[in-house]
Tab-separated table of C-alpha atoms in Angstrom:
chain	number	residue	atom	x	y	z
J	9	MET	CA	1.064	-59.158	-167.717
J	10	GLU	CA	-0.206	-57.826	-164.386
J	11	VAL	CA	-2.149	-61.079	-163.974
J	12	ALA	CA	0.967	-63.178	-164.532
J	13	LEU	CA	3.056	-61.032	-162.189
J	14	GLU	CA	0.500	-61.043	-159.394
J	15	GLY	CA	0.185	-64.820	-159.731
J	16	LEU	CA	3.946	-65.146	-159.390
J	17	PHE	CA	3.893	-63.039	-156.226
J	18	GLN	CA	1.403	-65.417	-154.705
J	19	GLU	CA	3.435	-68.406	-155.892
J	20	PHE	CA	6.372	-67.073	-153.878
J	21	TYR	CA	4.225	-66.211	-150.840
J	22	TRP	CA	6.425	-68.306	-148.567
J	23	ALA	CA	8.861	-65.400	-148.448
J	24	PHE	CA	6.450	-63.240	-146.470
J	25	LEU	CA	3.695	-65.639	-145.342
J	26	ASN	CA	0.863	-63.688	-146.942
J	27	PRO	CA	-0.446	-65.151	-150.227
J	28	SER	CA	-3.162	-62.486	-150.502
J	29	PHE	CA	-0.733	-59.649	-151.294
J	30	ARG	CA	-1.192	-57.928	-154.634
J	31	ILE	CA	0.728	-55.638	-156.967
J	32	ALA	CA	0.177	-52.556	-154.782
J	33	ASN	CA	1.986	-54.364	-151.949
J	34	TYR	CA	5.235	-54.691	-153.916
J	35	PHE	CA	5.691	-51.565	-156.016
J	36	ASP	CA	6.709	-48.188	-154.591
J	37	ILE	CA	4.946	-46.496	-157.479
J	38	VAL	CA	2.465	-47.488	-160.199
J	39	ALA	CA	2.006	-45.223	-163.230
J	40	GLY	CA	-0.448	-45.317	-166.106
J	41	THR	CA	-1.708	-43.111	-168.929
J	42	SER	CA	-5.111	-43.266	-170.630
J	43	THR	CA	-6.579	-46.750	-170.094
J	44	GLY	CA	-3.403	-47.467	-168.112
J	45	GLY	CA	-4.496	-44.733	-165.702
J	46	LEU	CA	-7.751	-46.582	-165.074
J	47	VAL	CA	-5.836	-49.844	-164.530
J	48	THR	CA	-3.511	-48.009	-162.129
J	49	ALA	CA	-6.478	-46.837	-160.072
J	50	MET	CA	-8.050	-50.301	-160.035
J	51	LEU	CA	-4.817	-51.869	-158.773
J	52	THR	CA	-4.171	-49.275	-156.068
J	53	ALA	CA	-7.526	-47.858	-154.910
J	54	PRO	CA	-8.629	-49.259	-151.538
J	55	ASP	CA	-11.863	-51.141	-151.037
J	56	LYS	CA	-13.881	-51.044	-147.780
J	57	GLU	CA	-11.361	-53.409	-146.166
J	58	ASN	CA	-8.425	-51.223	-147.267
J	59	ARG	CA	-7.215	-53.778	-149.791
J	60	PRO	CA	-6.799	-53.203	-153.547
J	61	MET	CA	-10.176	-52.796	-155.183
J	62	TYR	CA	-9.300	-55.236	-157.974
J	63	ALA	CA	-6.990	-58.205	-158.259
J	64	ALA	CA	-5.052	-58.155	-161.511
J	65	LYS	CA	-6.841	-61.308	-162.677
J	66	ASP	CA	-10.199	-59.500	-162.447
J	67	ILE	CA	-9.252	-56.612	-164.725
J	68	THR	CA	-9.511	-58.680	-167.920
J	69	ASN	CA	-13.133	-59.532	-167.166
J	70	PHE	CA	-13.773	-55.887	-166.289
J	71	TYR	CA	-12.707	-54.811	-169.779
J	72	LEU	CA	-14.538	-57.667	-171.487
J	73	GLU	CA	-17.735	-56.613	-169.736
J	74	HIS	CA	-17.528	-52.841	-170.010
J	75	SER	CA	-15.555	-52.014	-173.180
J	76	PRO	CA	-18.520	-52.705	-175.530
J	77	LYS	CA	-20.563	-50.184	-173.514
J	78	ILE	CA	-17.794	-47.571	-173.444
J	79	PHE	CA	-17.247	-47.983	-177.194
J	80	PRO	CA	-20.627	-49.089	-178.618
J	81	GLN	CA	-20.093	-50.493	-182.092
J	82	ASN	CA	-21.869	-49.259	-185.185
J	83	LYS	CA	-23.859	-52.269	-186.376
J	84	HIS	CA	-24.104	-50.929	-189.917
J	85	LYS	CA	-20.594	-51.402	-191.311
J	86	ASN	CA	-21.380	-50.059	-194.754
J	87	PHE	CA	-20.960	-46.807	-196.662
J	88	VAL	CA	-23.650	-45.039	-194.632
J	89	GLY	CA	-22.105	-46.223	-191.361
J	90	SER	CA	-18.640	-45.111	-192.456
J	91	MET	CA	-19.923	-41.660	-193.452
J	92	THR	CA	-21.753	-41.373	-190.121
J	93	ASN	CA	-18.525	-42.147	-188.265
J	94	LEU	CA	-16.579	-39.630	-190.344
J	95	PHE	CA	-19.189	-36.919	-189.835
J	96	GLY	CA	-19.254	-37.631	-186.096
J	97	ALA	CA	-15.465	-37.463	-185.856
J	98	VAL	CA	-15.460	-34.058	-187.577
J	99	MET	CA	-18.358	-32.584	-185.594
J	100	GLY	CA	-17.608	-33.989	-182.133
J	101	PRO	CA	-16.145	-36.903	-180.170
J	102	LYS	CA	-16.929	-40.320	-181.565
J	103	TYR	CA	-18.369	-41.448	-178.212
J	104	ASP	CA	-20.229	-39.371	-175.625
J	105	GLY	CA	-18.287	-40.837	-172.677
J	106	LYS	CA	-21.388	-41.019	-170.462
J	107	TYR	CA	-21.030	-44.705	-169.671
J	108	LEU	CA	-17.326	-44.356	-168.832
J	109	ARG	CA	-18.021	-41.431	-166.514
J	110	SER	CA	-20.843	-43.246	-164.771
J	111	LEU	CA	-18.769	-46.420	-164.464
J	112	THR	CA	-15.717	-44.608	-163.088
J	113	ASP	CA	-17.761	-42.552	-160.635
J	114	GLY	CA	-19.516	-45.686	-159.412
J	115	LEU	CA	-16.273	-47.609	-159.094
J	116	LEU	CA	-14.129	-44.978	-157.368
J	117	GLY	CA	-16.698	-42.678	-155.759
J	118	ASN	CA	-15.019	-39.928	-153.740
J	119	LEU	CA	-11.692	-41.694	-153.259
J	120	THR	CA	-8.824	-39.269	-153.797
J	121	LEU	CA	-5.224	-39.577	-154.925
J	122	LYS	CA	-3.728	-39.534	-151.447
J	123	GLN	CA	-5.796	-42.578	-150.458
J	124	THR	CA	-4.147	-44.997	-152.897
J	125	LEU	CA	-2.425	-47.994	-151.313
J	126	THR	CA	0.871	-47.170	-152.987
J	127	ASP	CA	2.031	-44.043	-154.798
J	128	VAL	CA	0.596	-43.503	-158.282
J	129	ILE	CA	1.325	-41.235	-161.230
J	130	ILE	CA	-1.360	-40.511	-163.833
J	131	PRO	CA	-0.550	-37.945	-166.574
J	132	THR	CA	-3.154	-35.707	-168.204
J	133	PHE	CA	-2.946	-32.601	-170.421
J	134	ASP	CA	-4.595	-29.234	-169.725
J	135	ILE	CA	-5.851	-27.757	-173.003
J	136	LYS	CA	-6.483	-24.342	-171.465
J	137	LEU	CA	-2.911	-23.988	-170.201
J	138	LEU	CA	-1.403	-26.106	-173.008
J	139	GLN	CA	0.741	-28.054	-170.576
J	140	PRO	CA	0.840	-31.507	-168.961
J	141	VAL	CA	-0.753	-31.963	-165.545
J	142	ILE	CA	0.757	-34.888	-163.687
J	143	PHE	CA	-1.365	-36.226	-160.842
J	144	SER	CA	0.526	-38.102	-158.137
J	145	THR	CA	-0.068	-39.414	-154.643
J	146	TYR	CA	3.109	-37.697	-153.507
J	147	ASP	CA	1.940	-34.221	-154.604
J	148	ALA	CA	-1.598	-34.856	-153.347
J	149	LYS	CA	-0.307	-35.443	-149.824
J	150	LEU	CA	1.525	-32.109	-149.902
J	151	ASN	CA	-1.182	-29.957	-151.472
J	152	ASP	CA	-4.942	-30.426	-151.116
J	153	LEU	CA	-5.537	-28.610	-154.412
J	154	LYS	CA	-3.696	-31.461	-156.139
J	155	ASN	CA	-5.633	-34.132	-154.249
J	156	ALA	CA	-8.194	-34.741	-156.981
J	157	ARG	CA	-10.811	-37.463	-157.014
J	158	LEU	CA	-9.425	-40.583	-158.652
J	159	ALA	CA	-12.574	-40.767	-160.770
J	160	ASP	CA	-11.935	-37.297	-162.237
J	161	VAL	CA	-8.293	-38.142	-162.916
J	162	CYS	CA	-9.195	-41.405	-164.667
J	163	ILE	CA	-11.895	-39.799	-166.818
J	164	SER	CA	-9.429	-37.067	-167.789
J	165	THR	CA	-6.482	-39.269	-168.694
J	166	SER	CA	-8.808	-41.462	-170.798
J	167	ALA	CA	-10.278	-38.551	-172.776
J	168	ALA	CA	-8.530	-39.339	-176.059
J	169	PRO	CA	-9.109	-36.504	-178.570
J	170	THR	CA	-11.711	-37.345	-181.246
J	171	PHE	CA	-12.827	-40.420	-179.260
J	172	LEU	CA	-14.031	-39.115	-175.879
J	173	PRO	CA	-14.915	-35.615	-174.594
J	174	ALA	CA	-12.523	-33.465	-172.568
J	175	HIS	CA	-13.176	-33.331	-168.827
J	176	TYR	CA	-13.508	-30.310	-166.547
J	177	PHE	CA	-13.404	-30.385	-162.752
J	178	GLU	CA	-12.241	-28.350	-159.772
J	179	THR	CA	-10.479	-29.117	-156.519
J	180	LYS	CA	-10.846	-27.182	-153.264
J	181	ASP	CA	-8.699	-26.951	-150.134
J	182	ALA	CA	-9.678	-26.355	-146.490
J	183	SER	CA	-9.304	-22.596	-146.910
J	184	GLY	CA	-11.792	-22.494	-149.775
J	185	ASN	CA	-9.224	-21.985	-152.538
J	186	THR	CA	-10.076	-23.690	-155.817
J	187	LEU	CA	-8.089	-24.966	-158.764
J	188	SER	CA	-9.710	-25.746	-162.116
J	189	PHE	CA	-8.648	-28.322	-164.694
J	190	ASN	CA	-9.526	-28.583	-168.408
J	191	LEU	CA	-8.108	-31.974	-169.288
J	192	ILE	CA	-7.668	-34.512	-172.055
J	193	ASP	CA	-5.790	-37.802	-172.448
J	194	GLY	CA	-2.336	-37.718	-170.897
J	195	GLY	CA	-1.057	-39.705	-173.851
J	196	VAL	CA	-0.543	-36.522	-175.859
J	197	ALA	CA	2.312	-35.682	-173.461
J	198	ALA	CA	3.315	-38.956	-171.810
J	199	ASN	CA	1.995	-42.007	-173.602
J	200	ASN	CA	4.601	-44.009	-171.683
J	201	PRO	CA	4.895	-42.629	-168.113
J	202	THR	CA	7.895	-44.790	-167.116
J	203	MET	CA	10.367	-41.915	-166.982
J	204	MET	CA	7.919	-39.889	-164.900
J	205	ALA	CA	7.663	-42.711	-162.387
J	206	ILE	CA	11.453	-42.954	-162.096
J	207	SER	CA	11.766	-39.181	-161.698
J	208	GLN	CA	9.054	-39.148	-159.028
J	209	ILE	CA	10.892	-41.752	-156.959
J	210	PHE	CA	14.019	-39.616	-156.910
J	211	LYS	CA	12.081	-36.409	-156.301
J	212	GLU	CA	10.495	-38.005	-153.246
J	213	ARG	CA	13.497	-39.846	-151.827
J	214	PHE	CA	16.504	-37.764	-152.752
J	215	LYS	CA	15.240	-34.241	-153.484
J	216	ASN	CA	18.464	-32.284	-154.112
J	217	GLU	CA	20.702	-35.361	-153.997
J	218	PHE	CA	19.874	-36.604	-157.483
J	219	MET	CA	23.528	-37.172	-158.429
J	220	SER	CA	24.746	-38.278	-155.001
J	221	LYS	CA	26.441	-41.637	-154.461
J	222	ARG	CA	23.440	-42.752	-152.422
J	223	ALA	CA	21.089	-41.930	-155.298
J	224	MET	CA	23.345	-43.692	-157.805
J	225	ASP	CA	23.464	-46.821	-155.640
J	226	TYR	CA	19.675	-46.760	-155.375
J	227	ARG	CA	19.330	-46.616	-159.164
J	228	LYS	CA	21.254	-49.876	-159.463
J	229	ARG	CA	18.738	-51.586	-157.158
J	230	MET	CA	15.675	-50.188	-158.890
J	231	LEU	CA	13.377	-52.562	-160.785
J	232	VAL	CA	11.229	-51.093	-163.555
J	233	LEU	CA	8.495	-52.978	-165.402
J	234	SER	CA	6.952	-51.113	-168.356
J	235	LEU	CA	3.908	-52.560	-170.135
J	236	GLY	CA	2.701	-51.302	-173.509
J	237	THR	CA	-0.811	-51.674	-174.886
J	238	GLY	CA	0.326	-52.839	-178.326
J	239	ALA	CA	0.902	-51.096	-181.636
J	240	ALA	CA	0.364	-51.766	-185.317
J	241	LYS	CA	3.041	-53.036	-187.658
J	242	HIS	CA	4.875	-49.957	-188.870
J	243	GLU	CA	4.921	-50.931	-192.522
J	244	GLU	CA	1.187	-51.623	-192.538
J	245	LYS	CA	-0.167	-48.629	-190.635
J	246	TYR	CA	0.425	-45.653	-192.948
J	247	SER	CA	2.494	-44.906	-196.041
J	248	THR	CA	3.889	-41.714	-197.529
J	249	THR	CA	2.225	-42.584	-200.838
J	250	VAL	CA	-1.152	-42.090	-199.170
J	251	ALA	CA	-0.239	-39.565	-196.447
J	252	SER	CA	1.387	-37.141	-198.905
J	253	LYS	CA	-2.113	-36.410	-200.221
J	254	TRP	CA	-3.765	-35.968	-196.825
J	255	GLY	CA	-5.320	-32.757	-195.584
J	256	LEU	CA	-6.282	-31.793	-192.017
J	257	VAL	CA	-9.279	-34.132	-191.851
J	258	ASN	CA	-7.234	-37.171	-192.945
J	259	TRP	CA	-4.477	-36.510	-190.401
J	260	LEU	CA	-7.123	-36.370	-187.690
J	261	TYR	CA	-9.279	-39.226	-188.959
J	262	ASP	CA	-8.479	-41.900	-191.526
J	263	ASN	CA	-10.572	-45.035	-191.917
J	264	GLY	CA	-11.420	-45.196	-188.221
J	265	ALA	CA	-7.894	-44.315	-187.033
J	266	THR	CA	-6.335	-41.054	-185.815
J	267	PRO	CA	-2.917	-40.812	-187.504
J	268	LEU	CA	-1.611	-37.806	-185.564
J	269	LEU	CA	-2.416	-39.430	-182.217
J	270	ASP	CA	-0.850	-42.718	-183.318
J	271	ILE	CA	2.324	-40.967	-184.463
J	272	TYR	CA	2.765	-38.825	-181.362
J	273	GLY	CA	1.889	-41.716	-179.073
J	274	ASP	CA	4.283	-44.211	-180.638
J	275	ALA	CA	7.087	-41.676	-180.883
J	276	SER	CA	6.904	-40.615	-177.230
J	277	SER	CA	6.632	-44.222	-176.009
J	278	ASP	CA	9.653	-45.370	-178.004
J	279	MET	CA	11.764	-42.397	-176.904
J	280	VAL	CA	11.014	-43.080	-173.252
J	281	ASP	CA	11.903	-46.733	-173.773
J	282	PHE	CA	15.169	-45.712	-175.424
J	283	HIS	CA	16.158	-43.302	-172.637
J	284	VAL	CA	15.296	-45.708	-169.814
J	285	SER	CA	17.145	-48.557	-171.553
J	286	THR	CA	20.198	-46.325	-171.952
J	287	LEU	CA	20.057	-45.317	-168.279
J	288	PHE	CA	19.993	-48.876	-166.995
J	289	GLN	CA	22.708	-50.013	-169.385
J	290	ALA	CA	24.934	-47.126	-168.283
J	291	LEU	CA	24.417	-48.138	-164.661
J	292	GLY	CA	25.391	-51.733	-165.458
J	293	CYS	CA	21.996	-53.161	-164.454
J	294	LYS	CA	20.149	-53.503	-167.773
J	295	ASN	CA	18.337	-56.626	-166.545
J	296	ASN	CA	16.522	-54.483	-163.972
J	297	TYR	CA	14.426	-52.864	-166.705
J	298	LEU	CA	11.842	-54.779	-168.709
J	299	ARG	CA	9.650	-53.282	-171.422
J	300	ILE	CA	6.944	-55.604	-172.783
J	301	GLN	CA	5.284	-54.373	-175.961
J	302	ASP	CA	3.794	-56.006	-179.057
J	303	ASP	CA	4.260	-53.878	-182.168
J	304	THR	CA	3.002	-56.497	-184.624
J	305	LEU	CA	-0.735	-55.926	-184.224
J	306	THR	CA	-2.844	-55.854	-187.375
J	307	GLY	CA	-6.438	-55.134	-188.316
J	308	ASP	CA	-8.988	-54.689	-185.537
J	309	ALA	CA	-6.453	-55.669	-182.868
J	310	SER	CA	-4.434	-52.514	-183.620
J	311	THR	CA	-7.352	-50.103	-183.143
J	312	VAL	CA	-8.335	-48.123	-180.070
J	313	ASP	CA	-12.056	-48.736	-179.963
J	314	ILE	CA	-13.236	-51.858	-181.792
J	315	ALA	CA	-14.782	-53.473	-178.737
J	316	THR	CA	-16.483	-56.460	-180.318
J	317	LYS	CA	-16.503	-59.726	-178.383
J	318	GLU	CA	-14.291	-61.343	-181.023
J	319	ASN	CA	-11.683	-58.580	-180.984
J	320	LEU	CA	-11.547	-58.370	-177.191
J	321	GLN	CA	-11.032	-62.127	-176.917
J	322	ARG	CA	-8.299	-61.901	-179.540
J	323	LEU	CA	-6.543	-59.218	-177.486
J	324	VAL	CA	-6.657	-61.509	-174.452
J	325	GLU	CA	-4.991	-64.252	-176.494
J	326	ILE	CA	-2.366	-61.817	-177.809
J	327	GLY	CA	-1.473	-60.953	-174.219
J	328	LYS	CA	-1.062	-64.615	-173.314
J	329	GLU	CA	1.059	-65.241	-176.405
J	330	LEU	CA	3.245	-62.257	-175.554
J	331	LEU	CA	4.242	-63.911	-172.283
J	332	LYS	CA	5.802	-66.778	-174.233
J	333	LYS	CA	7.763	-64.541	-176.614
J	334	PRO	CA	11.468	-63.736	-176.148
J	335	VAL	CA	12.404	-60.512	-174.372
J	336	SER	CA	12.696	-57.675	-176.925
J	337	ARG	CA	13.812	-54.061	-177.063
J	338	VAL	CA	13.008	-51.283	-179.531
J	339	ASN	CA	15.549	-50.642	-182.284
J	340	LEU	CA	15.406	-46.925	-183.072
J	341	ASP	CA	16.912	-47.483	-186.522
J	342	THR	CA	13.927	-49.571	-187.566
J	343	GLY	CA	11.301	-48.621	-184.978
J	344	ARG	CA	10.655	-52.323	-184.366
J	345	TYR	CA	10.994	-54.452	-181.251
J	346	GLU	CA	13.740	-57.038	-181.670
J	347	GLU	CA	14.927	-59.952	-179.569
J	348	ILE	CA	17.926	-58.884	-177.512
J	349	GLY	CA	19.848	-62.148	-177.656
J	350	ARG	CA	18.998	-63.601	-174.269
J	351	GLU	CA	17.342	-66.982	-174.402
J	352	CYS	CA	14.476	-66.161	-172.062
J	353	THR	CA	10.837	-65.219	-172.418
J	354	ASN	CA	8.859	-62.334	-170.964
J	355	GLU	CA	7.247	-64.802	-168.570
J	356	GLU	CA	10.642	-65.967	-167.298
J	357	VAL	CA	11.828	-62.415	-166.705
J	358	LEU	CA	8.590	-61.610	-164.885
J	359	SER	CA	9.309	-64.587	-162.646
J	360	TYR	CA	12.777	-63.160	-161.974
J	361	PHE	CA	11.237	-59.775	-161.132
J	362	ALA	CA	8.670	-61.344	-158.812
J	363	LYS	CA	11.363	-63.149	-156.809
J	364	LEU	CA	13.413	-59.957	-156.431
J	365	LEU	CA	10.383	-57.915	-155.364
J	366	VAL	CA	9.322	-60.532	-152.838
J	367	GLU	CA	12.837	-60.627	-151.392
J	368	GLU	CA	12.930	-56.818	-151.232
J	369	ARG	CA	9.638	-56.686	-149.352
J	370	LYS	CA	10.824	-59.284	-146.870
J	371	LEU	CA	14.076	-57.350	-146.373
J	372	ARG	CA	12.128	-54.147	-145.644
J	373	GLN	CA	9.890	-55.976	-143.169
J	374	ASP	CA	12.876	-57.465	-141.377
J	375	ASN	CA	14.475	-54.038	-141.072
């Protein structure tokens, strides 16, 4: 989706006479959790020329190249291999995370949050304090103790329980004060960080004027694009017939999946989608919010870590197919995404968004 959107920006480059602009040049804030946090950093971290480190079109190849090394596949898919995976999941994380840490450190080095080219939000969760820790460019500029290395933030938000190890690091300010973090995947608290991004905008721009007329008018002009990473068909994922017999081990690990994480992740994502949809409908600007999510994934495509060449290529194709599908919205009665009646595709709405964002940037430049 980012690839399509960035391409549309460049298609409309006549509006600002700079076809090299990228996503970070158009959005006031970019938010991402877990692998979305890594994508957020790639889209907003500056390179040596102070331009985004990655174009959106390059991120697909990045994942195709590195995912098999982050999630090395067990070549022995038999009873012994299955028991090895189960034993590993009980005794420790499924993957040691060394390649991901090395890759992230090499990619981002000592870049910090306040150096991003546009504001970012990346949620994590502190297991020592049992509370979310939300890293943001805005807070990093105000407090050096919150100005963590992007690499540490990305490793932390990607540390999905049972899959990758938790991450510890410290920050230090000019006075020598330190702050320690004991972090895991932000998805346990904010699998969909859209509401956090909206709240951050108002915290930064309006402070105590959240309900003012000026703030309300701004809401009606806000454009929000929310991209999911896909989910399994609800009727095919788990059933009460099976789950009613589960114990602790099964809830944490079942045939390569992690039911508790799936349940909490899907529930929080759908609730955020519901609340944001309600907000924009109440403001009379429902077309300014677009959530793109595929909840019909099956088999390997619905898993977190099956990084075979075949599965990764299939995920690429699913993303392309999703562009051609009609715009949908979650129905909380069924938990499924349903077409909302407009005869337009996700790709067409992205085109609409791109035009509005280009026009907004030109308006800001002219003023």
